[in-house]
Amino acid sequence: MNARVKKDLLRSVMRIRAVELEIIKHYGKQQMRCPVHLCVGQEAISAGACAVLRRDDFIFATHRSHGPYLAKGGDLQAMLAELHGRVGGCCDGRGGSMHLMWPKTGIMTSLAIVSQGIPIAAGSALSMQMQGTDQVAMTFFGDGATEEGNFYETLNFAAIRKLPVVFVCENNKLATNTPLSVRRPEGVRITDIAKSLGVHSEYSPDGNDALTVYKMVSEGVERARNGNGPSFFEFDTYRMLEHCGPFDDHEQGLRSAKGREFWRTRCPVDTLSRKLLAENVVTREKIDQWQAEFVQELAAAMKYAEEAPLPDPLTCFDNVYA
Amino acid sequence: MNARVKKDLLRSVMRIRAVELEIIKHYGKQQMRCPVHLCVGQEAISAGACAVLRRDDFIFATHRSHGPYLAKGGDLQAMLAELHGRVGGCCDGRGGSMHLMWPKTGIMTSLAIVSQGIPIAAGSALSMQMQGTDQVAMTFFGDGATEEGNFYETLNFAAIRKLPVVFVCENNKLATNTPLSVRRPEGVRITDIAKSLGVHSEYSPDGNDALTVYKMVSEGVERARNGNGPSFFEFDTYRMLEHCGPFDDHEQGLRSAKGREFWRTRCPVDTLSRKLLAENVVTREKIDQWQAEFVQELAAAMKYAEEAPLPDPLTCFDNVYA
Amino acid sequence: MARECKFSEAINEALAVKLEADRSVFVMGLGAQDRNAVFGTLDGLAETFGTNRVIDTPVSENAMTGVCIGAAVHGMRPVMVHQRMDFILMAMDQVVNAAAKWRYMSNGTQCVPLTIRLVVGRGWGQGPQHAQALHSWFSHIPGLRVVAPFSPADAKGLLIASIEDDNPVVFIEHRWLHNTYGPVPEGAVAEPLGRATIVREGKDVTIVSSSYMTLEALRSAEKLASQGVDVEIVDLRTLRPLDMETILSSVRKCGRLVVADMGWPQYGLGSEIIALCARNALDSLKTAPSLVSMADCPVPTAAAFTNVCYGQARDIAQVVARQLNKTLDVETLFEDPAGLPNDIPDARFSGPF
Amino acid sequence: MARECKFSEAINEALAVKLEADRSVFVMGLGAQDRNAVFGTLDGLAETFGTNRVIDTPVSENAMTGVCIGAAVHGMRPVMVHQRMDFILMAMDQVVNAAAKWRYMSNGTQCVPLTIRLVVGRGWGQGPQHAQALHSWFSHIPGLRVVAPFSPADAKGLLIASIEDDNPVVFIEHRWLHNTYGPVPEGAVAEPLGRATIVREGKDVTIVSSSYMTLEALRSAEKLASQGVDVEIVDLRTLRPLDMETILSSVRKCGRLVVADMGWPQYGLGSEIIALCARNALDSLKTAPSLVSMADCPVPTAAAFTNVCYGQARDIAQVVARQLNKTLDVETLFEDPAGLPNDIPDARFSGPF
Ligand SMILES: Cc1ncc(C[n+]2csc(CCOP(=O)(O)OP(=O)(O)O)c2C)c(N)n1
Ligand SMILES: Cc1ncc(C[n+]2csc(CCOP(=O)(O)OP(=O)(O)O)c2C)c(N)n1
Ligand SMILES: [Mg+2]
Ligand SMILES: [Mg+2]
């Protein structure tokens, strides 16, 4: 993997983190009046997987959409304006945090119904196949989504028709506050299920390492691009904050602090920056410079978002139909 | 396996066959005014699996309900009256062939929506577990049903809660007229999917051999009865007739006669009777005697059904609500 | 030019015409390559256009609907088909939560030009799980269009229009119409969505109906005419959006309203039309409006129930007469000399179901 | 004896009472053991009754519904809960094709005593996929009962009755009612299903409402009273079966009808009530009936839209005045001195959403 890619990955995880922290900072002002499912702790998967894609490849995200949106080149101002329910938001305020989209860079949509985007992504891959393009469709989803019929039904169909689609499962072992241990029997691994359905499938416990994610997903994207069909990747990761909202939920006795301690040592930002500094791929100055850029970029975007006009309420009747 | 069981199994497959043939004979009279999904060629699975069960165990069947219904002790008169849409039918005419039930012997219902009964059977197993009985729930379904989300979702839940449920898949490699090859990718085996979901799973190509079915399913039922959770069995078999109706569909060029030739050599009735005759477990006289019994029984039941009163049309408003 | 065609042939023509003209159109459904060809409507299409454009599927309604949505968002115009409307209940999430909301959420920048063909089953023991008519459900949902043609010509023209429409369209076919005949224009002639049509002009009572019930309404009109009653029949064709103009002006003219619907009576099309008229033409209503519908119970399998279960020409005539304070001997009037059983559309009917 | 309780506490009490009294009752839902306890309604239940009777689940709505049906047929009384009504769209097959038909298909020999609690989301950017009110859908289906309480007392009494009922019951809770207070009787007192209640007597106009919209109706009534208008409010409580008697006698008395519904306007509760009155009390209607409903579009996320999107007290007052030919300065009348944003139920609201 060349240094350019590594540097880009580091910048990408750092930027996603910076945006999430900025949202946390401002959320209390009650100007972002929509639920936010933050991805602090899970940035590496979005960053690593999206870095493999071309601009004209498609992604489909979930309620936890910020990571993929930013990693695939979604516009920051449009994102923050969207969270603020303003005109100029990427959906002009109609979607909010759970429905981010930026088709210009292939972010087709984000969907708030668990698993809903999985077949839809496969459908876009079908259209690519029919149209004879060499695009690839990728969809992100959580461990919870794999419990919905959609998941299995779609993998089966994708395998039958060798669709150019890559399924990326972010396994944070939680669905809202219900742990995976309640939702899957002991000893079952999602990757094995995907494999049994005829989809090339791989698992890594290192979902917080963007380099690992990049490497593994590269193979899947290539496979898809070359007409060799779908692949599935399961990455372990950890949700640092509450399911929805800006707070840490460990204090409320719902989760042991142990998990958090373990995963803190695998912070997608810290571990990668340490590593790349040690490898001399990046300098401390470069990192600081990026941080400064983020601060500036975020200040401007936040200002833009807060000052963007509110939608005219009567436009709520527009665009129900074509 | 003792001789008694073997004999019972032979009698059971023979009886199911006899009933189906009788229905075919009379269907053209247009008195059985409902779709019939006959199980000619698939009798061994119903016979073998139900023979393992106790009377107070439950089964749930599908649109192709005749086999399980007869094998689990459903009343023949009530069945034929139901097909005739008459009072005295097992649903008093409200259900028809696709909804046969006979709760007295544990036939809870048959459902015409593909895969619908799978979670419902698991739910009855959950109630058994909650009530602390040692009953077992069993559900029959086709290969097509395993493509519905219901299948995977249910197996997962059954494995999590170690439910006393046995899943029996009759793989005739057809869903209506769509072959399995269009519905699953090459190399995928349903049993492996079930296994990946954490359910004890076994496959046999000998689904037309009631003895094999009986042996394999016995283990699953015991497992369930002893609190060791669910199991899944996939049996290859062959649908001799059209999906729905009394005719053979091979002539219409939809299926090659080759498949039929192969499976004719594995006819559930012929192979088992040959085998048990060779083993001296049964005599030709006994077989002839059974056939004579079936003829008599069927003539009486058919007469009963044809002469049963039609429901008063106005009773269609009854029993919508409790 | 118009020739006589079967309704199912009209559907088939619409599909063939669009598959031929537009590479973005494809057909998907369980049994799409099956010899029964979804009651003949797909006859020859897989052969002509190939199995990559006429796609048979696993039994996975929910994901298949999602697949079609995904393809539609990326420029395709899929036509899904389900052999029974009942099966789409597996996929309501995709239809209602995804397809119907998509364009709106994107504020008009994306759309879902998806057509979903749903067949309403009836007769020969279809029973509780294979004979539901849930058109009112779809019509409740902003973001969906709902079409339910009666005539073969409309079946063709409206299906073409549905495929060309940039919105998700639920296209409803009653099983008992597939074998009916009527003149059907050649070629790729679309019939605009959203317009009702007066299939019979009259002055005494307005009957509002759609799909198969328009056939029953026409039958009842004929008998009523023999008794000196002159009904007007508004065939809705599109259930969402409703053609308020046509409905209201007919009701304003006749002053009396009967709705004939193939669905259940509560919270359905019947109530919608009656409410529409009560809100917008109250003063024109000389008598309380009436509804002929499916009986308010699941559809039982036995043929013996059909007479009570299904609203028919006889029932329509009965309520029309009642509104006009006329006594009508409906039993004699609607006596069927052929004595055709009530669970088949015509004497030749022998499935597939 | 009645004390003041929150709506969510009333639900909690109903569940606790039934779990305590009847071993066949169990609770199942995603998040059933979660600290948020489905907006507090399950507080402490898993602790008290154990995780075998208060069951957290995988994210598998369809199969979980089937599981509950299977258990119900075999003598259990499951109470399912979904944090949003939108999610039940994954399970419509089980609800409509299985549960609603079961008793009928067995001709009364089996039944499905299943209660499905569905929460209607609103506000704080719930958006298109988390704020739907589809009560009219369920109410269309013979075999289902549909309950939508407004007061905490009814929430408790009707939930107890729903659990005790041998039919599948869809029990609808509006998120903005969970924190409202009212007197709630102690103990296991069931409130019979199928009866509406007059929550305010009046003579000028009948307002028919349910669930959260009854609150809006009461607010509008207060302001209208200050302008000399005396409305009567019929709180439906049960949407299927409807209490025709109570609705019709109020409308016959007042001669004017406004329906206030939290759902979409077409093919919904609004049309059902209006059609009911048009068919059965046409002569009593002095003016055309009106409907205040959700705007006929998906629910957009941005707070700025809420004023137009949701029918409110102000809108109800407006149409009441219009029916009475009264001019009303609604803007002044409904001016909110607190200036509370329109996307939260009260000032203290800060989730969970
Ligand atoms: C069909 C459906 N059921 C339930 C929900 C409520 N819900 C929202 S997010 C979520 C958790 C999903 O878990 P997972 O897929 O692992 O994603 P994560 O939140 O962990 O990223 C749930 C259950 C929903 N949105 N859609
Ligand atoms: C949800 C649903 N989709 C489609 C159908 C139509 N249908 C009836 S039987 C059948 C075939 C099912 O195949 P399988 O499960 O293998 O059972 P088999 O008929 O082979 O016994 C189909 C698709 C249905 N009844 N329900
Ligand atoms: Mg998760
Ligand atoms: Mg099969």
mmCIF file of N, CA, C and O in Angstrom, chain C residues 208 236 242 247-248 251 257-259 268-278, chain D residues 267 271:
data_model
loop_
_atom_site.group_PDB
_atom_site.id
_atom_site.type_symbol
_atom_site.label_atom_id
_atom_site.label_comp_id
_atom_site.label_asym_id
_atom_site.label_seq_id
_atom_site.Cartn_x
_atom_site.Cartn_y
_atom_site.Cartn_z
ATOM 1 N N VAL C 208 -69.793 4.823 -8.859
ATOM 2 C CA VAL C 208 -68.341 4.970 -8.973
ATOM 3 C C VAL C 208 -67.722 3.598 -8.737
ATOM 4 O O VAL C 208 -68.001 2.952 -7.725
ATOM 5 N N LEU C 236 -63.047 4.673 -12.328
ATOM 6 C CA LEU C 236 -61.992 5.542 -11.776
ATOM 7 C C LEU C 236 -60.643 5.399 -12.495
ATOM 8 O O LEU C 236 -59.900 6.352 -12.631
ATOM 9 N N LEU C 242 -57.067 10.673 -7.316
ATOM 10 C CA LEU C 242 -58.448 10.548 -7.772
ATOM 11 C C LEU C 242 -58.790 11.711 -8.702
ATOM 12 O O LEU C 242 -58.318 12.834 -8.520
ATOM 13 N N ILE C 247 -65.678 12.795 -10.827
ATOM 14 C CA ILE C 247 -66.569 12.196 -9.828
ATOM 15 C C ILE C 247 -67.613 13.206 -9.376
ATOM 16 O O ILE C 247 -68.819 12.950 -9.386
ATOM 17 N N LEU C 248 -67.118 14.374 -8.990
ATOM 18 C CA LEU C 248 -68.030 15.364 -8.412
ATOM 19 C C LEU C 248 -69.033 15.869 -9.440
ATOM 20 O O LEU C 248 -70.207 16.072 -9.117
ATOM 21 N N VAL C 251 -71.749 13.325 -9.743
ATOM 22 C CA VAL C 251 -72.614 13.275 -8.556
ATOM 23 C C VAL C 251 -73.490 14.537 -8.482
ATOM 24 O O VAL C 251 -74.662 14.472 -8.112
ATOM 25 N N LEU C 257 -75.387 8.723 -5.211
ATOM 26 C CA LEU C 257 -74.077 8.076 -5.335
ATOM 27 C C LEU C 257 -74.087 6.659 -4.771
ATOM 28 O O LEU C 257 -74.501 6.434 -3.629
ATOM 29 N N VAL C 258 -73.610 5.741 -5.594
ATOM 30 C CA VAL C 258 -73.325 4.376 -5.135
ATOM 31 C C VAL C 258 -71.871 4.082 -5.482
ATOM 32 O O VAL C 258 -71.445 4.337 -6.611
ATOM 33 N N VAL C 259 -71.122 3.578 -4.525
ATOM 34 C CA VAL C 259 -69.756 3.154 -4.822
ATOM 35 C C VAL C 259 -69.727 1.625 -4.861
ATOM 36 O O VAL C 259 -70.301 0.976 -3.989
ATOM 37 N N GLY C 268 -61.809 2.304 3.417
ATOM 38 C CA GLY C 268 -61.391 1.946 2.076
ATOM 39 C C GLY C 268 -61.869 2.927 1.022
ATOM 40 O O GLY C 268 -62.335 4.040 1.317
ATOM 41 N N LEU C 269 -61.771 2.466 -0.211
ATOM 42 C CA LEU C 269 -62.152 3.280 -1.362
ATOM 43 C C LEU C 269 -63.592 3.774 -1.259
ATOM 44 O O LEU C 269 -63.892 4.923 -1.592
ATOM 45 N N GLY C 270 -64.475 2.901 -0.802
ATOM 46 C CA GLY C 270 -65.873 3.290 -0.685
ATOM 47 C C GLY C 270 -66.035 4.519 0.184
ATOM 48 O O GLY C 270 -66.652 5.511 -0.206
ATOM 49 N N SER C 271 -65.444 4.479 1.358
ATOM 50 C CA SER C 271 -65.549 5.608 2.276
ATOM 51 C C SER C 271 -64.865 6.844 1.692
ATOM 52 O O SER C 271 -65.334 7.961 1.884
ATOM 53 N N GLU C 272 -63.777 6.630 0.981
ATOM 54 C CA GLU C 272 -63.059 7.768 0.420
ATOM 55 C C GLU C 272 -63.931 8.535 -0.580
ATOM 56 O O GLU C 272 -64.024 9.761 -0.532
ATOM 57 N N ILE C 273 -64.585 7.794 -1.450
ATOM 58 C CA ILE C 273 -65.410 8.444 -2.477
ATOM 59 C C ILE C 273 -66.620 9.118 -1.827
ATOM 60 O O ILE C 273 -66.994 10.243 -2.172
ATOM 61 N N ILE C 274 -67.212 8.429 -0.875
ATOM 62 C CA ILE C 274 -68.382 9.006 -0.200
ATOM 63 C C ILE C 274 -67.981 10.266 0.562
ATOM 64 O O ILE C 274 -68.665 11.297 0.503
ATOM 65 N N ALA C 275 -66.860 10.208 1.255
ATOM 66 C CA ALA C 275 -66.408 11.381 2.003
ATOM 67 C C ALA C 275 -66.088 12.543 1.058
ATOM 68 O O ALA C 275 -66.416 13.702 1.330
ATOM 69 N N LEU C 276 -65.465 12.202 -0.040
ATOM 70 C CA LEU C 276 -65.136 13.222 -1.039
ATOM 71 C C LEU C 276 -66.393 13.969 -1.472
ATOM 72 O O LEU C 276 -66.421 15.206 -1.560
ATOM 73 N N CYS C 277 -67.449 13.226 -1.719
ATOM 74 C CA CYS C 277 -68.686 13.848 -2.176
ATOM 75 C C CYS C 277 -69.385 14.584 -1.039
ATOM 76 O O CYS C 277 -69.958 15.662 -1.244
ATOM 77 N N ALA C 278 -69.323 14.008 0.153
ATOM 78 C CA ALA C 278 -69.956 14.691 1.292
ATOM 79 C C ALA C 278 -69.260 16.016 1.571
ATOM 80 O O ALA C 278 -69.903 17.005 1.932
ATOM 81 N N TYR D 267 -58.128 8.129 2.073
ATOM 82 C CA TYR D 267 -58.344 6.712 2.387
ATOM 83 C C TYR D 267 -58.016 6.420 3.849
ATOM 84 O O TYR D 267 -57.398 5.403 4.153
ATOM 85 N N SER D 271 -61.824 10.100 6.303
ATOM 86 C CA SER D 271 -62.837 9.746 5.307
ATOM 87 C C SER D 271 -63.818 8.728 5.866
ATOM 88 O O SER D 271 -65.018 8.774 5.565
#
